[in-house]
Amino acid sequence: MRSVLTDLALERHQMTPEAQREGVRVHTERNGLVERTTVSIETERAAQTMQRPCGQYVTLSFEQAPQLDLELREALQQELASVLAQLIPREGGVLVVGLGNRRVTADALGPRVADATFVTRHLKRHLPPSLAGRVRSVCAAAPGVLGITGMETAEVVRGIVRHVQPTAVIAVDALAARDSARICSTIQIADTGIAPGSGVGNHRQGLTREALGVPVIAVGVPMVVYAATIARDAFSYLVQDSDPNDGEPIGEQAIDALIERVVTQRLGDLVVTPREVDALIDHMAGIVASGINRALHPQLDASEIELLMS
Amino acid sequence: MRSVLTDLALERHQMTPEAQREGVRVHTERNGLVERTTVSIETERAAQTMQRPCGQYVTLSFEQAPQLDLELREALQQELASVLAQLIPREGGVLVVGLGNRRVTADALGPRVADATFVTRHLKRHLPPSLAGRVRSVCAAAPGVLGITGMETAEVVRGIVRHVQPTAVIAVDALAARDSARICSTIQIADTGIAPGSGVGNHRQGLTREALGVPVIAVGVPMVVYAATIARDAFSYLVQDSDPNDGEPIGEQAIDALIERVVTQRLGDLVVTPREVDALIDHMAGIVASGINRALHPQLDASEIELLMS
Amino acid sequence: MRSVLTDLALERHQMTPEAQREGVRVHTERNGLVERTTVSIETERAAQTMQRPCGQYVTLSFEQAPQLDLELREALQQELASVLAQLIPREGGVLVVGLGNRRVTADALGPRVADATFVTRHLKRHLPPSLAGRVRSVCAAAPGVLGITGMETAEVVRGIVRHVQPTAVIAVDALAARDSARICSTIQIADTGIAPGSGVGNHRQGLTREALGVPVIAVGVPMVVYAATIARDAFSYLVQDSDPNDGEPIGEQAIDALIERVVTQRLGDLVVTPREVDALIDHMAGIVASGINRALHPQLDASEIELLMS
Amino acid sequence: MRSVLTDLALERHQMTPEAQREGVRVHTERNGLVERTTVSIETERAAQTMQRPCGQYVTLSFEQAPQLDLELREALQQELASVLAQLIPREGGVLVVGLGNRRVTADALGPRVADATFVTRHLKRHLPPSLAGRVRSVCAAAPGVLGITGMETAEVVRGIVRHVQPTAVIAVDALAARDSARICSTIQIADTGIAPGSGVGNHRQGLTREALGVPVIAVGVPMVVYAATIARDAFSYLVQDSDPNDGEPIGEQAIDALIERVVTQRLGDLVVTPREVDALIDHMAGIVASGINRALHPQLDASEIELLMS
């Protein structure tokens, strides 16, 4: 199963054979409705195996529900805010970048979050004294995608960073998962930024500390899976489940090749999203934006932010 | 593979073993870029095997392309118009019903087509003489879905039909296909109306001649597939392709049960749509509406209709 | 100023000379942030003068604000719910009709409210016991407008009412005001239903108790003004304000004719809406829907409804 | 009428008394359905009087129609393309900037045009030989507005220009007109770029050759008027039209002050747009984008561009 496509470090880790997991540390804890798993990739070798740069990848997992109840929503926002608060420098301006194409609903998480970010950079001088000390300088951009702008996203962001000079960037993006059950039931926060070639929109150049000169925190939510992966996974579960007494065990390598051929021929590179994607994006963008707003303005409460933004 | 879910008669036919195909006639012809296959279900027995009522199901198939080129678009509109023209009574008013939920992009084909239908019923007295004789009385409705309105769609449509008294109803709906390659590369036109429980939105009551008292022509485009079907199909291709020399042939029934268990557990009833669903719906709604407009107003040319609608 | 165009009874009353106000009773009270004025048209003669049918017109007025604060929002929802509760029969099903064209933002109040109505008619048998006794049977429809459907809205609604047999109808519509300051700062609730020819979309046939056979409560929010009215009003304020010592008093009738000619020539029947109409509609549709949901389900609290609808 | 607010040079010119028109040249010609007026501001003094920088302002005027017919649309696209072709350097890359807020329909012209611009900068290496020589390097950006991003638009654009190094920028924006009849019936093209404080969104910093280092061509369409202006203008027409025999002529200065007070008190800074703004923006964005695409790729025909963009 070489070519499984996922943007989640947790899934990559689960796919890695025990023997090759050296250099990766995993820690899981549960806070009520939300499970928080931290995957730390600590060596260059582990980075290669995992196909992800060294760093910390925090995954918040929860029961996916078309109707995210209020309690879960609240728990998620708090948990996300708490993870972000640990990764972002305490002081200085922050730039929130919403990656993706707002015209493609499944890829619109980033732009939607950027729109719902409480931006303050332009207000700072005009804020009433009651707020001034409690508000951090925040700006937001949704630079669009290569096919619409003709420009690499990373290049546009670099230009903005040079101008705004934030102390950190939060880059929000829709992700591809391997397991369809992860769609909208996982939020991944990584201190590595966005690697080249990842994300639904497949950003060809990365948004990383190296590229931008400041820490880049990536926040992503799986919105799509490859149809080929659905097929491959179903098959691998089948092999795991099958009773060896049903017949000769199936030669794994022969099968692998077969699957590759069949799946590729039949499904191509079809990428799919749940039929309910419109409502799912609404929910998740609201949660992610609220988590970011809380992390950046810990001294404002949620209703103050809602009021200031309306 | 009992429980494969598809709204396409052509797919049901392809899944039916040769021996059980009695009472079904299939005819295929190709007009340039579009292949037209007519499946006629002629006996009650065949209707049971096919799980579809007796009648004619015309399938227009074409190469799916994110960028439907102008020539293909034109060919499809003409072909759809020509199929519809044969199924709709020559005279009298026509009601176009757009089924589905406009807030769920993958289910919004019907409402989008209703919006783009050239309605004339209210104009008839006000038309300039140059048009009056060439325009048929057409009205359109997008009654919404049960979860949003609290009313069965079929009930609402029945009320409208009783009032408007059309000579025929055209019911447009998004469909579920078995093969993901059929999404937005097939248009199905059926003279049987819409059977209960079919379509993406799963209308619990049907829109049929029996229910409405006038012929109901269904026009549908596959927009979704069940994730479970993707997995099942990949596996069945695998079995077909596998070289018996690779190992003991796999016992089909044992496997069937296995798949059923694995797939159901892992994928549940997840329904997926391509990531590009927003653009695909735009394209297909435009094509279907244009095909309907041409079929209903054969004496107007396309640019006259565009002008009158703008 | 004969031809001033407004859907608000309160504005018509204010425009009526003192001497002709017989048969109209007006009562005003203030509940915190919201002023509630009830105009009762009690005689046929008054109905003619006011160009509105006999009945009660309750107007909720508040300070318009792009950022409706949470307190005001809450107050409005409560006030609207309390007015509606007095006008709607205590028992039996209710149909909420959202009038207007959802593709025209300034006219989309009705459809947006219908979408956000908590519908339950289809659930009644499936509700958990904890809810069953506390939920009223509600359904909702947004029948579209004549130009899109080819059918008179009133005809479609009549068909639905005959089928659903509610004990009351709530009809929601965007209104035209005379005074631009009323846009989104007024909600009018009337027990007279919707008169023919009123509303932004100008429904040619009315939705009234006579037409539908059950009480019809109209809920409207001014979203537009006629440009000509802006000009006329500015001029009339000018005349009121002008110091007679500035020159010969202006002959009112001569002026009236002049205005009529100038205004009609220059502004035609241009209807305008604030530039911020997108956000205003979002806010007001949310408030109106919430007020209706509370009035219809007094035993559910707001968060229960939000949860059940999500 | 000091404080009349308009972004159209032609309107400013019409408002300027004959005596002060020195240094401004005006030339009008008619090409079928479209009237082209060129206002050239040639001296610094004229620039001050006109409150617009020196340069050329071309205004295309046409009969506004909800249904822009195909012939007019074609004429406008050609005319716009021809004006642009004269102002843009023949060679080198071009950046199209869509100013405004895409969430405010009346202000969304710029972003919509940017979305519909045929961008090629990223394709150049991948184009088939049949196209390569005929396609110019074009990119597009819709940087959002200050209130949403927290960043001055001009700053963001400067960052992009520095990176992309185009030979010219085309900046598209929604405008405010004085005369409501100009809404969507005028396109203004100026070689001066966008002055600070103009446009519907009121960009505080300008997009000009001085700021960006390359020629900036501004393309704008009036989408809004100030309600106060509607009132003021109606009054001024009244004065022009009034028969001196009706009474003492009204003292102009006294009146001016009166209007100012009345209008400001009653209408504040309310900005309005036609109720049909959704459809109007669709139409105009399509026309402007098509005009730009033709001007930038004169060797492609319209259907080739449509095909390449789909």
Short mmCIF file of N, CA, C and O in Angstrom, two decimals, chain C residues 238 246, chain D residues 1-4 232-233 235-236 239 250-264:
data_model
loop_
_atom_site.label_atom_id
_atom_site.label_comp_id
_atom_site.label_asym_id
_atom_site.label_seq_id
_atom_site.Cartn_x
_atom_site.Cartn_y
_atom_site.Cartn_z
N LEU C 238 -38.02 69.63 3.39
CA LEU C 238 -37.50 70.94 3.06
C LEU C 238 -38.58 72.00 3.25
O LEU C 238 -38.35 73.05 3.85
N ASP C 246 -37.58 83.40 4.03
CA ASP C 246 -36.59 83.23 2.96
C ASP C 246 -37.15 83.68 1.60
O ASP C 246 -36.41 83.92 0.67
N MET D 1 -23.69 72.77 -4.71
CA MET D 1 -23.61 71.29 -4.70
C MET D 1 -22.16 70.86 -4.51
O MET D 1 -21.58 70.18 -5.34
N ARG D 2 -21.58 71.32 -3.43
CA ARG D 2 -20.17 71.00 -3.24
C ARG D 2 -19.91 69.52 -3.02
O ARG D 2 -19.01 68.93 -3.54
N SER D 3 -20.78 68.96 -2.20
CA SER D 3 -20.40 67.66 -1.65
C SER D 3 -20.96 66.49 -2.44
O SER D 3 -21.19 65.43 -1.90
N VAL D 4 -21.24 66.72 -3.72
CA VAL D 4 -21.76 65.60 -4.48
C VAL D 4 -20.69 64.53 -4.63
O VAL D 4 -19.54 64.82 -4.91
N ARG D 232 -30.75 65.46 -3.41
CA ARG D 232 -30.18 66.73 -3.87
C ARG D 232 -30.46 66.96 -5.35
O ARG D 232 -30.84 68.04 -5.77
N ASP D 233 -30.25 65.91 -6.13
CA ASP D 233 -30.42 66.06 -7.57
C ASP D 233 -31.86 66.33 -7.93
O ASP D 233 -32.16 67.19 -8.78
N PHE D 235 -33.94 67.82 -6.27
CA PHE D 235 -34.21 69.20 -5.96
C PHE D 235 -33.61 70.15 -7.01
O PHE D 235 -34.24 71.12 -7.42
N SER D 236 -32.42 69.82 -7.45
CA SER D 236 -31.81 70.73 -8.42
C SER D 236 -32.55 70.69 -9.75
O SER D 236 -32.70 71.70 -10.43
N VAL D 239 -35.48 72.95 -9.36
CA VAL D 239 -35.16 74.38 -9.49
C VAL D 239 -35.02 74.74 -10.96
O VAL D 239 -35.55 75.75 -11.43
N ILE D 250 -36.17 81.11 -5.82
CA ILE D 250 -35.64 80.68 -4.54
C ILE D 250 -34.16 81.05 -4.45
O ILE D 250 -33.39 80.78 -5.36
N GLY D 251 -33.77 81.65 -3.35
CA GLY D 251 -32.37 82.05 -3.17
C GLY D 251 -31.48 80.83 -3.10
O GLY D 251 -31.63 79.99 -2.22
N GLU D 252 -30.53 80.71 -4.04
CA GLU D 252 -29.84 79.44 -4.20
C GLU D 252 -29.00 79.06 -2.99
O GLU D 252 -28.96 77.91 -2.58
N GLN D 253 -28.34 80.07 -2.42
CA GLN D 253 -27.46 79.72 -1.31
C GLN D 253 -28.23 79.29 -0.07
O GLN D 253 -27.90 78.30 0.59
N ALA D 254 -29.30 80.03 0.22
CA ALA D 254 -30.14 79.67 1.36
C ALA D 254 -30.64 78.23 1.20
O ALA D 254 -30.61 77.42 2.12
N ILE D 255 -31.07 77.95 -0.01
CA ILE D 255 -31.58 76.62 -0.31
C ILE D 255 -30.50 75.56 -0.12
O ILE D 255 -30.74 74.50 0.47
N ASP D 256 -29.33 75.87 -0.63
CA ASP D 256 -28.22 74.93 -0.52
C ASP D 256 -28.00 74.49 0.92
O ASP D 256 -27.87 73.31 1.22
N ALA D 257 -27.98 75.47 1.80
CA ALA D 257 -27.75 75.18 3.21
C ALA D 257 -28.89 74.33 3.77
O ALA D 257 -28.69 73.36 4.49
N LEU D 258 -30.10 74.72 3.37
CA LEU D 258 -31.28 73.99 3.81
C LEU D 258 -31.19 72.51 3.41
O LEU D 258 -31.35 71.60 4.21
N ILE D 259 -30.93 72.30 2.13
CA ILE D 259 -30.84 70.93 1.61
C ILE D 259 -29.80 70.16 2.39
O ILE D 259 -30.04 69.05 2.85
N GLU D 260 -28.66 70.80 2.54
CA GLU D 260 -27.57 70.14 3.24
C GLU D 260 -28.05 69.63 4.60
O GLU D 260 -27.81 68.49 4.98
N ARG D 261 -28.74 70.53 5.31
CA ARG D 261 -29.16 70.18 6.67
C ARG D 261 -30.22 69.07 6.64
O ARG D 261 -30.10 68.05 7.30
N VAL D 262 -31.24 69.29 5.82
CA VAL D 262 -32.34 68.33 5.76
C VAL D 262 -31.85 66.96 5.31
O VAL D 262 -32.09 65.93 5.92
N VAL D 263 -31.12 66.99 4.21
CA VAL D 263 -30.70 65.73 3.61
C VAL D 263 -29.78 64.96 4.54
O VAL D 263 -29.90 63.75 4.72
N THR D 264 -28.87 65.68 5.16
CA THR D 264 -27.92 65.01 6.03
C THR D 264 -28.62 64.42 7.24
O THR D 264 -28.36 63.29 7.65
#
